Amino acid sequence: MMLLPNHLSGRWTSGTGTGSVLRDPVLGTELVRVDATGLDLPAGFAFARTQGAAALRELTYRARGELLAAIAKVLQANRDAYYEIATANSGTVKGDSAVDIDGAIYTLGTYAKLASTLGDRKYLFDGDATSLAKDGTFQSRHFLVPTRGLALFINAFNFPSWGLWEKAAPALLSGVPVVVKPATSTAWLTQRMVKDVVDAGVLPAGALSVVCGSSAGLLDALEPFDVLSFTGSAETAATIRSHPAVAQRSVRTNIEADSLNSAILLPGEDATSPAFDLFVKEVAREMTVKAGQKCTAIRRAFVPESLYDATAAALNARLGKTTVGNPRNETVRMGSLVSRAQLQSVRDGIAALRQEAQLLHDGDTHGLVDADPGVACCVGPTLFGVRDGDAAHIVHEREVFGPVATLVPFRSVEHAVSLVRRGQGSLVSSLYGSDPAALADTAIELADSHGRVHVISPDVASSQTGHGNVMPQSMHGGPGRAGGGEELGGLRALNFYHRRAAIQAGSAVLAALAG
Amino acid sequence: MMLLPNHLSGRWTSGTGTGSVLRDPVLGTELVRVDATGLDLPAGFAFARTQGAAALRELTYRARGELLAAIAKVLQANRDAYYEIATANSGTVKGDSAVDIDGAIYTLGTYAKLASTLGDRKYLFDGDATSLAKDGTFQSRHFLVPTRGLALFINAFNFPSWGLWEKAAPALLSGVPVVVKPATSTAWLTQRMVKDVVDAGVLPAGALSVVCGSSAGLLDALEPFDVLSFTGSAETAATIRSHPAVAQRSVRTNIEADSLNSAILLPGEDATSPAFDLFVKEVAREMTVKAGQKCTAIRRAFVPESLYDATAAALNARLGKTTVGNPRNETVRMGSLVSRAQLQSVRDGIAALRQEAQLLHDGDTHGLVDADPGVACCVGPTLFGVRDGDAAHIVHEREVFGPVATLVPFRSVEHAVSLVRRGQGSLVSSLYGSDPAALADTAIELADSHGRVHVISPDVASSQTGHGNVMPQSMHGGPGRAGGGEELGGLRALNFYHRRAAIQAGSAVLAALAG
């Protein structure tokens, strides 16, 4: 079975151990192996910091933007291969693979366009100069300059493509080389994309590296000016934050962890309202897209008490139509989870929710299409309901990373907001209604505990971008339980890869830097 | 001996233990006691989060700015008492007490003025709206809203006044209540200022609390939406970063730790140049102000090889004139360190530097004025020199927190920059020269490893604000060894106390939020 090589120190190197086997989660077959045994990580990181970073920093933002466009072109040319890998290794239907693959290409393209607004410069201004002297001869101006280190991405299994490129686009645009360590179970697509881009020769040597397999030693090799971006569990996040690289060497860290995202149907609607319909459609879609394996997926759906039964019925009807199974069968709407481990984790989560919630739609009633239930990592969409959201705990605290959500009734908007806050900080909450003032008030009320609030009203029914879709123009991240990170948000993403400094000087010196 | 009460839960509470004694570091006499035993920290923090935060968030930025102006007025009215406490507890001469006390009042005043530019709002805009749909009907806009928690400050002994208010000004302006834990050895001034402000009734209950003594339990009481700002040693910083509040609960943290700041005299000057003179004056001033107990003080002074001897001679002559001893004697220019522990730490540092550096000016040659060398925590200004900066280690790695600096020659600007970088990230570097282009090039080259670069040329000799003075208009902080924090920088400081969120919505909803 093919052993995927790692790319480090500007060359392809296979691990010397037995490695880990990647499987088809639907068929159970073995696909490829990955292994990182024997890699000289400190040397590889040093190569990225010296060769890769120096070459990138020699370029202007505009030129780096052209690199991103070139990467997008390479990925576009190899798109069919990526869809095949996604089907085989992630078990996703075409539309779900698109979120990962085409989402990445779109994000790269967005940053390529943003780059041209930064012009032929090698550093950025952060505001105008401020006078520090009464006569104005001595001033302070803030600048943003690329950090002189590398960016290490420790990524999650659910977005092997988008997870790499949504981080790499702002990093490379900032002049910072990238080392990506994809989650092992779906590492193939990440490795293949890096391979295509490296082989196409569009990037300087050392600008893009990939290490597949164990993450042992990666953090040990980090130095003070490196940055670390992690997407994964809150448990691993805590380990990362306590590592000497972060705790002692001040390595800047961005973390995206667990999130109990929510959707709220505001009061004032009934079961015949367009907003009710939009709510039901979005909740069902978020539960089933990528089999619920999106960090942004709706986990908690809040409705006015009077609409609880009607919503349960509407969701039940919609979820019942979801065909589950082998993504190669064109009648299948929802594929599988990525691994047996994830299947077990979701089953455990469902068992836990059963302790405090009522089953409103039983995923086990979905027979699998073209898939062996004893082999395939498939689980049907599962809707729970709790009548008393205040008394419930698990629904607010446990992220079940599959097609699972819970319906919760509320008495008032204030009550809904207090229940949403029980999530202790989330990536996204979506609001549904038809009164702009009420939607605005609730949106700003939720802003402190969410990285994004997505507002769906009938007037934007056809133009809204989806609760769970991460648009590169908007910030992605969330406080508290969600990890406290900030990604994307257009050019805001560049902050993480730059260092801010105030230069205090006379006007002649500042004029020389403004040129 | 007076036991200073703590202020928590909106009331004054004395610790129930024996506490710690604060001393006069010059006379050795006992002054007051502090103690935090028996405080109900979780209840006190909850009071701040509910009562204090709610009252502050009810106000607009403009109204909160008026609170800052009112605080400044209270401090101004009690200024004489603060100078007396500083003399007694910090052992500082008047000019050095001013840096701490008047520096705080100036910073509060600056933020009071900045507040009026934010207007009658309760949240801030972060950029304009961006269209997410081709027809422009669905848009994304980023907002900054106050975090719904408290701000805990764990502060250093060297700035009991400024260290509190430079952090509290942006926190309170942001609508976030403050709990300050001053360093025990100089806690008196912090406690007294909080007492005066609380007693004056200018702040809502719960907006400002002070806990003096042990920091035990403070971090345990933090919740996910609280923020923590720490100034102190890199060792304590590592412990804080590994604490469950930070590692598991994602408490946002700002850290300012050790810093090996530098000054560089650029090539092209000689010993008769105005820039040479400015360099010598600034290095000597930075070594002696507050007896070198400033996190921004110059620790490493870099000069072209050809000027090494001339610089050593000029600094030697200038330092020789520094009278050291009891700050109550008006002929004394430099007072004492804050404690016997700090005296021992500085002596240990001097002993360590002696291993690799030559003593160019021996602090022990300074007799003490009106002070008993067996009692007073005084140490004379001490200048070291290393001929080979590349071979040296301690000079680049050990922050000796007293009137101690090391002179290092360099061969070229590139060489100087490489030596400066050995500090692994610092708060500030200052450049001296007369060629604006060369100064600009070096300043931007150093921007990635410093929070601030201060450029002194003859044309700004009388208007420049000083290498070590932290102006509220400029960012204060530094990457790597310096902790990675960002404070001040005008309105940039508000970011730490706000949460950023993207609101994606139709134009009617975003219009309602723009009002």
mmCIF file of N, CA and C in Angstrom, chain B residues 187-226:
data_model
loop_
_atom_site.group_PDB
_atom_site.id
_atom_site.type_symbol
_atom_site.label_atom_id
_atom_site.label_comp_id
_atom_site.label_asym_id
_atom_site.label_seq_id
_atom_site.Cartn_x
_atom_site.Cartn_y
_atom_site.Cartn_z
ATOM 1 N N ALA B 187 2.440 47.388 47.205
ATOM 2 C CA ALA B 187 0.979 47.402 47.017
ATOM 3 C C ALA B 187 0.285 48.621 47.606
ATOM 4 N N TRP B 188 0.964 49.315 48.501
ATOM 5 C CA TRP B 188 0.325 50.407 49.236
ATOM 6 C C TRP B 188 -0.238 51.482 48.309
ATOM 7 N N LEU B 189 0.575 51.916 47.354
ATOM 8 C CA LEU B 189 0.140 53.010 46.478
ATOM 9 C C LEU B 189 -1.077 52.588 45.639
ATOM 10 N N THR B 190 -1.055 51.374 45.124
ATOM 11 C CA THR B 190 -2.207 50.880 44.361
ATOM 12 C C THR B 190 -3.456 50.875 45.235
ATOM 13 N N GLN B 191 -3.303 50.317 46.439
ATOM 14 C CA GLN B 191 -4.454 50.201 47.339
ATOM 15 C C GLN B 191 -5.001 51.580 47.690
ATOM 16 N N ARG B 192 -4.098 52.528 47.947
ATOM 17 C CA ARG B 192 -4.518 53.866 48.344
ATOM 18 C C ARG B 192 -5.273 54.569 47.204
ATOM 19 N N MET B 193 -4.770 54.397 45.995
ATOM 20 C CA MET B 193 -5.436 55.033 44.855
ATOM 21 C C MET B 193 -6.835 54.446 44.633
ATOM 22 N N VAL B 194 -6.941 53.114 44.726
ATOM 23 C CA VAL B 194 -8.253 52.488 44.584
ATOM 24 C C VAL B 194 -9.178 53.001 45.692
ATOM 25 N N LYS B 195 -8.634 53.105 46.895
ATOM 26 C CA LYS B 195 -9.439 53.588 48.032
ATOM 27 C C LYS B 195 -9.960 55.004 47.761
ATOM 28 N N ASP B 196 -9.081 55.864 47.302
ATOM 29 C CA ASP B 196 -9.500 57.251 47.041
ATOM 30 C C ASP B 196 -10.585 57.305 45.963
ATOM 31 N N VAL B 197 -10.407 56.510 44.921
ATOM 32 C CA VAL B 197 -11.379 56.536 43.818
ATOM 33 C C VAL B 197 -12.709 55.927 44.259
ATOM 34 N N VAL B 198 -12.631 54.815 44.992
ATOM 35 C CA VAL B 198 -13.868 54.191 45.487
ATOM 36 C C VAL B 198 -14.578 55.138 46.455
ATOM 37 N N ASP B 199 -13.824 55.707 47.406
ATOM 38 C CA ASP B 199 -14.437 56.591 48.406
ATOM 39 C C ASP B 199 -15.047 57.833 47.754
ATOM 40 N N ALA B 200 -14.463 58.274 46.650
ATOM 41 C CA ALA B 200 -15.000 59.454 45.968
ATOM 42 C C ALA B 200 -16.311 59.139 45.257
ATOM 43 N N GLY B 201 -16.609 57.859 45.119
ATOM 44 C CA GLY B 201 -17.900 57.472 44.543
ATOM 45 C C GLY B 201 -18.057 57.792 43.074
ATOM 46 N N VAL B 202 -16.948 57.878 42.352
ATOM 47 C CA VAL B 202 -17.074 58.227 40.931
ATOM 48 C C VAL B 202 -17.384 57.026 40.052
ATOM 49 N N LEU B 203 -17.178 55.818 40.578
ATOM 50 C CA LEU B 203 -17.416 54.614 39.767
ATOM 51 C C LEU B 203 -18.602 53.824 40.311
ATOM 52 N N PRO B 204 -19.305 53.088 39.449
ATOM 53 C CA PRO B 204 -20.367 52.197 39.942
ATOM 54 C C PRO B 204 -19.775 51.104 40.835
ATOM 55 N N ALA B 205 -20.565 50.614 41.776
ATOM 56 C CA ALA B 205 -20.117 49.525 42.642
ATOM 57 C C ALA B 205 -19.713 48.323 41.797
ATOM 58 N N GLY B 206 -18.575 47.723 42.143
ATOM 59 C CA GLY B 206 -18.108 46.540 41.417
ATOM 60 C C GLY B 206 -17.235 46.857 40.220
ATOM 61 N N ALA B 207 -17.071 48.143 39.873
ATOM 62 C CA ALA B 207 -16.275 48.494 38.701
ATOM 63 C C ALA B 207 -14.781 48.423 38.983
ATOM 64 N N LEU B 208 -14.401 48.580 40.260
ATOM 65 C CA LEU B 208 -12.973 48.591 40.599
ATOM 66 C C LEU B 208 -12.772 47.885 41.931
ATOM 67 N N SER B 209 -11.970 46.827 41.916
ATOM 68 C CA SER B 209 -11.692 46.070 43.136
ATOM 69 C C SER B 209 -10.185 45.931 43.285
ATOM 70 N N VAL B 210 -9.744 45.727 44.520
ATOM 71 C CA VAL B 210 -8.313 45.507 44.750
ATOM 72 C C VAL B 210 -8.143 44.385 45.765
ATOM 73 N N VAL B 211 -7.236 43.467 45.424
ATOM 74 C CA VAL B 211 -6.890 42.375 46.325
ATOM 75 C C VAL B 211 -5.390 42.456 46.565
ATOM 76 N N CYS B 212 -4.992 42.637 47.829
ATOM 77 C CA CYS B 212 -3.573 42.775 48.164
ATOM 78 C C CYS B 212 -3.092 41.538 48.906
ATOM 79 N N GLY B 213 -1.911 41.073 48.542
ATOM 80 C CA GLY B 213 -1.336 39.931 49.249
ATOM 81 C C GLY B 213 -1.118 38.782 48.299
ATOM 82 N N SER B 214 -1.476 37.591 48.751
ATOM 83 C CA SER B 214 -1.263 36.406 47.930
ATOM 84 C C SER B 214 -2.194 36.380 46.721
ATOM 85 N N SER B 215 -1.700 35.809 45.634
ATOM 86 C CA SER B 215 -2.542 35.689 44.439
ATOM 87 C C SER B 215 -3.255 34.343 44.393
ATOM 88 N N ALA B 216 -3.146 33.580 45.487
ATOM 89 C CA ALA B 216 -3.771 32.251 45.507
ATOM 90 C C ALA B 216 -5.260 32.336 45.247
ATOM 91 N N GLY B 217 -5.737 31.533 44.325
ATOM 92 C CA GLY B 217 -7.165 31.441 44.062
ATOM 93 C C GLY B 217 -7.687 32.421 43.025
ATOM 94 N N LEU B 218 -6.889 33.436 42.692
ATOM 95 C CA LEU B 218 -7.384 34.445 41.739
ATOM 96 C C LEU B 218 -7.675 33.832 40.374
ATOM 97 N N LEU B 219 -6.716 33.046 39.863
ATOM 98 C CA LEU B 219 -6.909 32.471 38.527
ATOM 99 C C LEU B 219 -8.011 31.413 38.528
ATOM 100 N N ASP B 220 -8.125 30.712 39.661
ATOM 101 C CA ASP B 220 -9.177 29.688 39.755
ATOM 102 C C ASP B 220 -10.563 30.306 39.604
ATOM 103 N N ALA B 221 -10.690 31.571 39.998
ATOM 104 C CA ALA B 221 -12.001 32.224 39.975
ATOM 105 C C ALA B 221 -12.327 32.835 38.608
ATOM 106 N N LEU B 222 -11.435 32.692 37.642
ATOM 107 C CA LEU B 222 -11.683 33.287 36.319
ATOM 108 C C LEU B 222 -12.611 32.417 35.480
ATOM 109 N N GLU B 223 -13.444 33.058 34.680
ATOM 110 C CA GLU B 223 -14.375 32.362 33.783
ATOM 111 C C GLU B 223 -14.067 32.739 32.326
ATOM 112 N N PRO B 224 -14.668 31.986 31.380
ATOM 113 C CA PRO B 224 -14.250 32.128 29.976
ATOM 114 C C PRO B 224 -14.288 33.546 29.396
ATOM 115 N N PHE B 225 -15.163 34.427 29.867
ATOM 116 C CA PHE B 225 -15.236 35.743 29.249
ATOM 117 C C PHE B 225 -14.448 36.808 29.995
ATOM 118 N N ASP B 226 -13.758 36.383 31.073
ATOM 119 C CA ASP B 226 -12.836 37.287 31.759
ATOM 120 C C ASP B 226 -11.570 37.442 30.922
#
